[in-house]
Coordinates of C-alpha atoms in Angstrom, one line a residue:
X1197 CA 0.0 0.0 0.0
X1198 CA 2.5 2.4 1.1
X1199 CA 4.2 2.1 -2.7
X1200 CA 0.9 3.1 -4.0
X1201 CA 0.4 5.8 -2.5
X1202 CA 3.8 7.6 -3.5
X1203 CA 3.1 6.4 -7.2
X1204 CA -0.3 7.9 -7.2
X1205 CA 0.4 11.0 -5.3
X1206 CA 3.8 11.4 -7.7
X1207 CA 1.2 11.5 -11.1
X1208 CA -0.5 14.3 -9.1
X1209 CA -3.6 12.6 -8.2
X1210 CA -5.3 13.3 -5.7
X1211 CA -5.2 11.0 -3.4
X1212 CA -7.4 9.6 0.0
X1213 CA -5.9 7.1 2.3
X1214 CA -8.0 5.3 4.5
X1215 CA -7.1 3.0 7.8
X1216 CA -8.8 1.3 10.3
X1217 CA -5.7 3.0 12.8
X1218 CA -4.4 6.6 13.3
X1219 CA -0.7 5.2 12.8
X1220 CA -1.3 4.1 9.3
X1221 CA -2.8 6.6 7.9
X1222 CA -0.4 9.4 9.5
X1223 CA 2.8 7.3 8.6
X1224 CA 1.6 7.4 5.0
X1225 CA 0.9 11.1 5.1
X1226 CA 4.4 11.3 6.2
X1227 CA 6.1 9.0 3.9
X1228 CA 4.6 10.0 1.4
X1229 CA 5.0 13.8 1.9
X1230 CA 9.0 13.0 2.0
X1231 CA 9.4 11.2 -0.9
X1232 CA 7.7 13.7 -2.7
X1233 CA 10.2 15.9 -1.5
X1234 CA 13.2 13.5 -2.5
X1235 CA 11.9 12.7 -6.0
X1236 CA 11.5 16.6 -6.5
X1237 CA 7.4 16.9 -6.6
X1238 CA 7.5 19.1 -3.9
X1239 CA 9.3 21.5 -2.1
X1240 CA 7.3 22.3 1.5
X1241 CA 4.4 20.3 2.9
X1242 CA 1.9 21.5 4.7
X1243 CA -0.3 19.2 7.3
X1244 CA -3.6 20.0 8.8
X1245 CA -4.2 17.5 11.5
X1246 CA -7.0 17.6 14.2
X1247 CA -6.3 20.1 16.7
X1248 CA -5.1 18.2 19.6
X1249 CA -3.0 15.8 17.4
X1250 CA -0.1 18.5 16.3
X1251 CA 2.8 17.6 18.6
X1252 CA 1.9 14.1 18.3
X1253 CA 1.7 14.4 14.2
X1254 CA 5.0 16.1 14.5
X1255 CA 6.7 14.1 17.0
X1256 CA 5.8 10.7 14.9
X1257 CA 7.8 12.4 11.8
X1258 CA 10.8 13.0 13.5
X1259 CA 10.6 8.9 14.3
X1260 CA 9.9 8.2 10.9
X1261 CA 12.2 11.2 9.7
X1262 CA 14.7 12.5 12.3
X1263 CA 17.0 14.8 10.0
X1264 CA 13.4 16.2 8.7
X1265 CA 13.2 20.3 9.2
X1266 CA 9.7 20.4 10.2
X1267 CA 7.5 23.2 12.2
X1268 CA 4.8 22.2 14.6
X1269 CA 2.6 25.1 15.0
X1270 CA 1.1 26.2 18.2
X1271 CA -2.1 27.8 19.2
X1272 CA -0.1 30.7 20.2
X1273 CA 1.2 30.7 17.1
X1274 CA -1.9 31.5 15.3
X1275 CA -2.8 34.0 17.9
X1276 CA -3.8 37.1 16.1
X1277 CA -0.6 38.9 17.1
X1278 CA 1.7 36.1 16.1
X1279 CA 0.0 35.2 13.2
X1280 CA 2.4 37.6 10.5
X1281 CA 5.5 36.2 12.2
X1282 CA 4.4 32.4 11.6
X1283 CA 3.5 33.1 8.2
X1284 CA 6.7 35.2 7.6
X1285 CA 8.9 31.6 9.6
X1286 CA 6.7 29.2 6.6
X1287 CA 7.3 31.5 3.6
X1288 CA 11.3 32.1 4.5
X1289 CA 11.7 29.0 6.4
X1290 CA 13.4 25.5 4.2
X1291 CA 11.4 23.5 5.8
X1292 CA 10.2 20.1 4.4
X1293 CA 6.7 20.1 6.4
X1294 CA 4.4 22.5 8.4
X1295 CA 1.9 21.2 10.7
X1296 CA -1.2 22.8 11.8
X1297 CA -4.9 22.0 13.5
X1298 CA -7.5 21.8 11.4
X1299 CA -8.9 25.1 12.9
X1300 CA -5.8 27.4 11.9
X1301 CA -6.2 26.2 8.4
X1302 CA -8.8 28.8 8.0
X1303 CA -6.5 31.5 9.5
X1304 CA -4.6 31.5 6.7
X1305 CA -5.6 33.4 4.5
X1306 CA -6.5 32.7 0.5
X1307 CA -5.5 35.4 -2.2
X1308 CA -8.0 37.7 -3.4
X1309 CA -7.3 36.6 -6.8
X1310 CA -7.8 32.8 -6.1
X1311 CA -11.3 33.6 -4.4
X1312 CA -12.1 36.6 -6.8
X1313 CA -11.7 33.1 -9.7
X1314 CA -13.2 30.5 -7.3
X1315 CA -16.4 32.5 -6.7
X1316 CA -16.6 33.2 -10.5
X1317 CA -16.3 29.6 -11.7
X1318 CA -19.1 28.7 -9.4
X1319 CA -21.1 32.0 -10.7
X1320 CA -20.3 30.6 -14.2
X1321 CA -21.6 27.1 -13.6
X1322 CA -24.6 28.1 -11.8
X1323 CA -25.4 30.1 -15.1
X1324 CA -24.7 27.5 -17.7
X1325 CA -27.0 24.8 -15.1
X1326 CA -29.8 27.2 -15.2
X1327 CA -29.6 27.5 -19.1
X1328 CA -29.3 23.5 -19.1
X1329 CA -32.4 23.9 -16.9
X1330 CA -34.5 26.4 -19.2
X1331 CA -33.5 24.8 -22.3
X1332 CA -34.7 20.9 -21.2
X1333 CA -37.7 23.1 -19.6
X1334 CA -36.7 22.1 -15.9
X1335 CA -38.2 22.3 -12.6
X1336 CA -38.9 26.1 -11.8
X1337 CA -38.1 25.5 -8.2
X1338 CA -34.6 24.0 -9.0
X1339 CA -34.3 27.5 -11.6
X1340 CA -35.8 29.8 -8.6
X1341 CA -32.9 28.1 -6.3
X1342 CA -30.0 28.0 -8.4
X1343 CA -30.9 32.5 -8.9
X1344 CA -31.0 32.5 -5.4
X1345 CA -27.5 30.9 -5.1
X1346 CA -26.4 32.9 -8.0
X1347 CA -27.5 36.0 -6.2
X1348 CA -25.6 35.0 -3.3
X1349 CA -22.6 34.3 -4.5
X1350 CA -22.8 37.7 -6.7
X1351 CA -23.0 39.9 -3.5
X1352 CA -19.8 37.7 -1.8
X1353 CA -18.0 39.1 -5.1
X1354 CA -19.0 42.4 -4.8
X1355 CA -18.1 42.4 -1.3
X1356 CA -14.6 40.7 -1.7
X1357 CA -14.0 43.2 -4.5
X1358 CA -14.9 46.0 -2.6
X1359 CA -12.8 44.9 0.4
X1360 CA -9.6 46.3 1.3
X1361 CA -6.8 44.2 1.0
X1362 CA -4.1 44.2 3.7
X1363 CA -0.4 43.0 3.8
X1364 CA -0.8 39.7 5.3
X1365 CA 1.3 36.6 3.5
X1366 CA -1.9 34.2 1.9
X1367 CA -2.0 30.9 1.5
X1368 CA -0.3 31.2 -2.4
X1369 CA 3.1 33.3 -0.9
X1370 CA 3.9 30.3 2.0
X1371 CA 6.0 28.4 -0.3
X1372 CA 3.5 25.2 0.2
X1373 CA 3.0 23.1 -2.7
X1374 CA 1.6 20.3 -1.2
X1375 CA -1.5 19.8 1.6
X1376 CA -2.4 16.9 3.3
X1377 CA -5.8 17.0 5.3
X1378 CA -5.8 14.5 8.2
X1379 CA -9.6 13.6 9.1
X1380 CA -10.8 15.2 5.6
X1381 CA -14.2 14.7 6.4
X1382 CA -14.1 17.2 9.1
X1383 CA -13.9 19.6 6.2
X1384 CA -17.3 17.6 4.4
X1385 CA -19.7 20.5 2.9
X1386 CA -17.4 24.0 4.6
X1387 CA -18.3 26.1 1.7
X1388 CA -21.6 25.7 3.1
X1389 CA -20.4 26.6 6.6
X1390 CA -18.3 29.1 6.1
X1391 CA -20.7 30.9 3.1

């Protein structure tokens, strides 16, 4: 299994390891995050884990790895005063992973750009479902629904566009290349969350 994985994650699959024990699936992540590394697909991983498992993530890589250069974030950290000094350590730092809890992942911030793009694709396929819809004469309801989403995601845009942009490092200007999500499914339907 463990070849596998670096095969499928090296053709730039995406890739979802399951296991019936936290060891297996983290040792994987690991593995498979520094062989990336030594076959050149990467240069700096990052790792969102559940919250309470950081040290423990990082503390299991130096077994598997000890020469690794690896960061462990804390919680103080990603305190709001600490959080441009952390991001300035990733972006500057050679380091071959980053680990983080699942709930500083959304401290980081995304580039305007990238959600200026992601917003619009989803705009765009909204519009070309509700033309799919008119043209086969769909359900009005499912039309009436899709405008309202539309709508929605219209006024995000015009928010985000209006919004001032400040000088904090996003996601894009860490140097990561690579993320692995521990627990993914914690993250199951966040657009919806977090809209």
């Amino acid at each position: 299994m463990t070849g596998n994985c670096h095969v499928r994650c090296g053709t730039g699959e995406n890739l979802e390891i399951t296991s019936k024990g936290y060891l297996l699936s983290s040792f994987e992540m690991i593995a498979t995050a520094m062989e990336s590394k030594r076959l050149g697909l990467c240069t700096k991983s990052l790792f969102a884990v559940p919250n309470h498992l950081t040290e423990q993530i990082g503390d299991d890589f130096q077994k598997l790895y000890p020469g690794a250069n690896i960061l462990v974030a804390t919680k103080k950290d990603f305190q709001k005063a600490n959080r441009q000094q952390l991001f300035a350590k990733i972006a500057t730092g050679n380091y071959d992973a980053v680990i983080i809890g699942h709930s500083q992942l959304g401290k980081i911030p995304v580039s305007r750009e990238r959600q200026v793009m992601t917003i619009q694709s989803q705009i765009d396929d909204i519009l070309r479902g509700i033309e799919e819809l008119k043209k086969s004469e769909g359900s009005k309801f499912q039309i009436k629904a899709m405008e309202r989403t539309r709508k929605s995601l219209q006024k995000q845009l015009d928010k985000l566009e209006k919004a001032n942009q400040d000088d904090t490092l996003t996601f894009e200007q860490l140097g990561i290349d690579r993320l692995f999500v521990d627990e993914a499914h914690e993250f199951k339907n966040c657009a919806k969350r977090y809209a």
